[in-house]
């Protein structure tokens, strides 16, 4: 790691240090040598002009002391300060700021209460508690602390906290047993008297706390004399090192299939942590894993987040290693860094090959610290696809204008990006800018839309698009890069994209990085030699003295406003320069309201206001951007001209290479004319400046530009404020006792002339007891119902003022606050009120509206503190936005869409889902305290609460041994309550079921079932747990308490009966499904298998299969009548087998019964197509019913003789098992003992059944209702 890199954040505050370095002690507070002398490394130096002190370091640079407190941690007086000439001082590069000496005073900043101890390299450690501080420094520890300006706090880096005083901390000076010790890099070193004085240590920084115990700290050699590392004020010497932990990042990329030609695909993300002391990472060697050739990959890169750290590297084909060297990454103690390996995918990888990247061992990481980790550390494996990713094409577009030194927001690059082959989402673009550190404030734009601010690292500037730029396939966008220009005159600016990986675009089709074609914009460095090359090229304009215009854009300026900005510009001096005179042309422009006709009699637009006898523009001043006066102020006298030149003659010195950002401001007269337009111009021909030799600079040759620099036009306008009703909040309904109700909002629109501060607003309230403002009754004393109100900023949510109560006139006033509205912007103020729990005025709801009665009820002032007169538009006095207060909210209960469907439930089961009910609260939250579930088998609400009419029937209470409900309480925790059915209902009381207003809540109902047996629940009995909150009858008990109103809703208020689905209890149940291997497709006519299906029995008992209704779907293209009843409807053509025994038929001729495709109730008419075949095993004289054992599955095969079907005409057949709904529509006059005897499959209405089965020994001839998977559809067989 180089010494310059060790500075870290200190390099960022140089400019601030130079601006604020005039120490409060003053130059007269100490004696400095007056004679100039040569400086050597290690000296404290200053120039002849300024009092700033610098440390001249061994690296040839100077480091500024930001204040005297910092200086006194290193030195006790100023006797060693050397004075050199200003030119000698300017020749020494300025590198950064000095930080507090390690082990010296503790520091804190005013914006952060934390106290920090200073350790080497400017690393600070938070002292976490008073006990630790007292343990280190004793009872007077708080006298050991210095305040450091927030500005210079960034010079330090924050390390791990100090949670214990025992071992002190690195760099600490400790007094123990009359000896002095230095704690340094993990050892304690006794400091002798010679070592103490030789290293300029001071007794005032000794720690003497009683909690320090260095007994366990290893002893090192004594400090007996001066040691360079201890007195090096810039701390460029010894580096504090410790451990470096290496591990796989938790968000390392997941395994994926990556398309061909994808660019910069992330493979592996590694976490590096400095575990004790600082650590550096100098080199990493990754190995390529996976199965595949090296040629599957192109360039490989190393990234720190979105910043590319290296150029593209190749994987060595022999070692399969890729090396990233010269990384120079530094980590402070406790700091972590995440580095990602990315790779370009070849245009034609081997599909199916895999790749990964890993660190094989500790030796793969070159570091100043001890490396540890669970090696090897590997990312996930990626698989290559031969599918091509899309391409993002980058091309140069147009040329750029040559920028000027000091110019802000200068365009330095223009290019286009186009998505080819798929849509693109561009997330990152990195450009190379030669000498990028010379410039600053890089931004990426699409037209006038800022896409991202740049992060500069070396010559690379990365733009991370938080909101990606979306391009449809085939579409393009033109982008530009801007920067604030530094550097030197005649320097060239080269911008292009260096590597394909420098543009990250995610493809819309495959979701991976698209390939990048940058050939139209890839000439970087010396390859970018002119504007004709594939890059953006420009030459920096500048001279001995360079002026650059930096805005602002045309805008309004405030009449009676102070320090209104008319121009911003910069001055850059190539060498030491004395600027003696600067001229500004002031003009009243065409288009002014007064016409600018220079009539001295009428007050009509010239520069001087005759009526008020004063200039329209006054106190014209050239200022630094912080408002400090740099030249002026100047005034012009009585003039009738519409232009006037003011000359500023304050001598100003510009140092070599210095750039000053300046602005021209003016105060505008109270009597200036609204709508007049003014501008200011720098008269370049009138500039007077001299170099260090006293020679005058030429405006033609030495000062750039030579032509005048004109500012934009500014229109005089009064500060203004327009207030208007703004929604949201909109009208709404709440319940009594509601708090924090957004009641009304008003927008405050500031004109462009001035920022405004609102200091007082008065609202007036009115109330109406009929729930609406149709007649504006105002018949409620609002103060009785509104306890307090506050006003809030709508955007930030911050409290502006309040709470305040209403007065007897129903007014509430907020005052003595400062609420800012920026010029040209709109802010919204929201009135938020708390409503009392008092009953409404009448049976109907109450309505309340708050309004601003008059513009005078608003007090506001401009940026100069002058009061303005607001304009009030819609004041809401008509109650357009009103808050309705109800006595209580509403609670709606419905059946949830995920509630259980009607089905078979088995005995001896737990947690059987019975129903889910959805609760929806309106206007206030509720806590449901009591509810009733009614066991009533019904298809609709029970109108009279008797469950005995209209198709209703009492459910079987014996089915459920227990009923449980589950819900969420107010804390979001799941609560479960258990109840028992008695008398056809179960009542749950003392509940805490919470229903909020912002989302619905679900009540889940489950049951534990009793044994299905002759002594338990009866097979075939039903249960249906409906939620009964109906006002009719005495069963539906219900209570819910409103969270805001405190009112209780009962069944009389809710008055609802929500019907669940009925469940049928069985001991066991069958499950029927299509079996694997059931035939379909081409076949030949004849006796063959046409259908195969499974029947499974639940483990609780066996199932007897009594009868099955098969559905026949067939075609007869050749009119051969093979599928009519007289042909196919013969029992001899049908055979039924157990697949486990295909040689034994399970049916005989008397077991089959057939139906045609008509609805005439006849069995099967000879000439009609056969439609249904019913297999009835229960009435068979020769074959028994099929029994499927508990927990077993049997597979059955149906064969049909299809002789007569034509293969020429593609005749076909398909067999299904129907469901009970279809079976119910097949009415056939068959009765027990009839011909044929169909009792086994005849239900109560003489309808056929889809299947008939026995529930073990508990029930016979159960139909197909609720049997899982019905209907079962077979495959179509084509002949």
CSV table of C-alpha atoms in Angstrom, one decimal, residues 900-1051:
chain,number,residue,atom,x,y,z
A,900,UNK,CA,-63.1,-26.4,3.2
A,901,UNK,CA,-65.3,-27.9,0.6
A,902,UNK,CA,-67.9,-30.5,1.4
A,903,UNK,CA,-66.2,-33.8,1.8
A,904,UNK,CA,-65.9,-37.1,3.7
A,905,UNK,CA,-64.3,-36.7,7.1
A,906,UNK,CA,-63.1,-39.7,8.9
A,907,UNK,CA,-63.5,-40.7,12.5
A,908,UNK,CA,-60.7,-40.5,15.1
A,909,UNK,CA,-59.1,-37.5,13.2
A,910,UNK,CA,-57.7,-34.3,14.7
A,911,UNK,CA,-57.6,-30.8,13.2
A,912,UNK,CA,-60.2,-31.5,10.5
A,913,UNK,CA,-60.8,-28.2,8.7
A,914,UNK,CA,-64.5,-27.3,8.9
A,915,UNK,CA,-64.7,-23.7,7.8
A,916,UNK,CA,-62.9,-20.4,7.6
A,917,UNK,CA,-64.7,-17.1,8.2
A,918,UNK,CA,-63.5,-13.7,7.0
A,919,UNK,CA,-64.0,-10.7,9.3
A,920,UNK,CA,-63.8,-7.2,7.8
A,921,UNK,CA,-63.9,-4.1,10.1
A,922,UNK,CA,-65.0,-0.7,8.9
A,923,UNK,CA,-64.2,2.6,10.6
A,924,UNK,CA,-62.6,1.1,13.6
A,925,UNK,CA,-60.9,-2.1,14.7
A,926,UNK,CA,-62.8,-4.6,16.8
A,927,UNK,CA,-62.0,-7.3,19.3
A,928,UNK,CA,-64.4,-10.2,19.0
A,929,UNK,CA,-65.2,-11.4,22.5
A,930,UNK,CA,-67.9,-14.0,21.9
A,931,UNK,CA,-69.3,-16.0,18.9
A,932,UNK,CA,-71.5,-19.0,18.2
A,933,UNK,CA,-71.1,-21.9,15.7
A,934,UNK,CA,-74.4,-23.6,14.8
A,935,UNK,CA,-74.4,-27.3,13.7
A,936,UNK,CA,-77.1,-27.1,11.1
A,937,UNK,CA,-77.0,-28.8,7.7
A,938,UNK,CA,-78.5,-26.1,5.5
A,939,UNK,CA,-77.8,-24.5,2.1
A,940,UNK,CA,-78.8,-21.0,3.2
A,941,UNK,CA,-79.2,-18.7,6.2
A,942,UNK,CA,-81.5,-20.0,8.9
A,943,UNK,CA,-84.3,-17.4,9.0
A,944,UNK,CA,-86.0,-18.5,12.2
A,945,UNK,CA,-83.2,-20.2,14.1
A,946,UNK,CA,-84.9,-23.6,14.5
A,947,UNK,CA,-82.9,-25.6,11.9
A,948,UNK,CA,-85.9,-27.7,11.1
A,949,UNK,CA,-87.5,-26.3,8.0
A,950,UNK,CA,-86.7,-25.2,4.4
A,951,UNK,CA,-84.4,-28.1,3.7
A,952,UNK,CA,-82.5,-27.7,7.0
A,953,UNK,CA,-81.6,-30.5,9.3
A,954,UNK,CA,-79.8,-30.7,12.6
A,955,UNK,CA,-76.3,-31.8,12.3
A,956,UNK,CA,-74.9,-34.7,14.3
A,957,UNK,CA,-73.3,-33.3,17.5
A,958,UNK,CA,-71.6,-36.7,18.1
A,959,UNK,CA,-69.3,-36.3,15.1
A,960,UNK,CA,-67.1,-33.7,16.8
A,961,UNK,CA,-65.4,-34.7,20.1
A,962,UNK,CA,-64.1,-31.1,20.2
A,963,UNK,CA,-64.3,-27.9,18.1
A,964,UNK,CA,-61.4,-25.5,17.9
A,965,UNK,CA,-61.1,-22.0,16.5
A,966,UNK,CA,-57.8,-20.2,15.7
A,967,UNK,CA,-57.3,-16.5,15.1
A,968,UNK,CA,-54.8,-13.7,15.6
A,969,UNK,CA,-54.9,-11.4,18.6
A,970,UNK,CA,-53.9,-7.7,18.6
A,971,UNK,CA,-50.2,-8.6,18.9
A,972,UNK,CA,-50.4,-10.8,15.8
A,973,UNK,CA,-50.0,-14.0,17.8
A,974,UNK,CA,-52.1,-17.0,17.0
A,975,UNK,CA,-54.6,-18.0,19.6
A,976,UNK,CA,-56.5,-21.3,19.7
A,977,UNK,CA,-59.6,-21.9,21.7
A,978,UNK,CA,-61.5,-25.2,22.3
A,979,UNK,CA,-65.2,-25.8,22.6
A,980,UNK,CA,-67.8,-28.6,22.6
A,981,UNK,CA,-71.0,-28.9,20.7
A,982,UNK,CA,-74.1,-29.1,22.9
A,983,UNK,CA,-77.7,-28.7,21.8
A,984,UNK,CA,-76.6,-28.1,18.2
A,985,UNK,CA,-74.2,-25.2,19.0
A,986,UNK,CA,-70.9,-24.4,20.4
A,987,UNK,CA,-70.3,-20.9,22.0
A,988,UNK,CA,-66.9,-19.4,22.4
A,989,UNK,CA,-66.5,-16.7,25.1
A,990,UNK,CA,-63.7,-14.5,26.5
A,991,UNK,CA,-62.0,-14.3,23.1
A,992,UNK,CA,-59.4,-11.7,22.1
A,993,UNK,CA,-59.9,-12.1,18.3
A,994,UNK,CA,-58.6,-8.7,16.9
A,995,UNK,CA,-59.9,-7.4,13.6
A,996,UNK,CA,-58.0,-4.3,12.3
A,997,UNK,CA,-59.4,-1.8,9.8
A,998,UNK,CA,-56.5,-2.1,7.3
A,999,UNK,CA,-56.8,-5.8,6.5
A,1000,UNK,CA,-59.3,-8.7,6.9
A,1001,UNK,CA,-58.7,-11.4,9.5
A,1002,UNK,CA,-59.7,-15.0,9.3
A,1003,UNK,CA,-61.2,-17.3,11.9
A,1004,UNK,CA,-60.3,-20.9,11.2
A,1005,UNK,CA,-62.6,-23.7,12.5
A,1006,UNK,CA,-61.4,-27.3,12.9
A,1007,UNK,CA,-62.8,-30.3,14.6
A,1008,UNK,CA,-61.4,-33.4,16.3
A,1009,UNK,CA,-63.7,-36.3,15.2
A,1010,UNK,CA,-65.1,-39.1,17.3
A,1011,UNK,CA,-64.9,-42.7,16.4
A,1012,UNK,CA,-67.3,-43.8,13.7
A,1013,UNK,CA,-69.0,-46.9,15.1
A,1014,UNK,CA,-72.2,-48.3,16.3
A,1015,UNK,CA,-71.5,-46.7,19.7
A,1016,UNK,CA,-70.0,-43.5,18.3
A,1017,UNK,CA,-70.8,-41.2,15.4
A,1018,UNK,CA,-72.9,-42.9,12.8
A,1019,UNK,CA,-71.4,-43.4,9.3
A,1020,UNK,CA,-73.2,-41.0,6.9
A,1021,UNK,CA,-74.2,-38.5,9.5
A,1022,UNK,CA,-73.4,-34.8,8.7
A,1023,UNK,CA,-71.9,-31.8,10.5
A,1024,UNK,CA,-72.0,-28.2,9.3
A,1025,UNK,CA,-70.6,-25.5,11.6
A,1026,UNK,CA,-72.2,-22.2,10.5
A,1027,UNK,CA,-71.4,-18.9,12.2
A,1028,UNK,CA,-74.6,-17.7,13.8
A,1029,UNK,CA,-74.8,-14.0,14.6
A,1030,UNK,CA,-78.4,-13.7,13.7
A,1031,UNK,CA,-80.8,-11.5,15.6
A,1032,UNK,CA,-83.7,-13.9,15.2
A,1033,UNK,CA,-83.9,-16.6,17.9
A,1034,UNK,CA,-81.9,-17.1,21.1
A,1035,UNK,CA,-79.0,-19.1,19.8
A,1036,UNK,CA,-76.7,-16.7,18.0
A,1037,UNK,CA,-74.7,-15.1,20.8
A,1038,UNK,CA,-72.1,-12.6,19.5
A,1039,UNK,CA,-70.1,-9.8,21.0
A,1040,UNK,CA,-67.4,-7.5,19.5
A,1041,UNK,CA,-66.0,-4.3,21.1
A,1042,UNK,CA,-64.9,-1.3,19.0
A,1043,UNK,CA,-61.3,-0.3,19.7
A,1044,UNK,CA,-62.1,3.4,19.2
A,1045,UNK,CA,-65.7,3.9,20.3
A,1046,UNK,CA,-65.6,1.3,23.0
A,1047,UNK,CA,-69.1,0.2,21.9
A,1048,UNK,CA,-70.2,-3.4,21.9
A,1049,UNK,CA,-71.7,-5.0,18.8
A,1050,UNK,CA,-74.1,-7.9,19.4
A,1051,UNK,CA,-76.0,-10.2,17.2
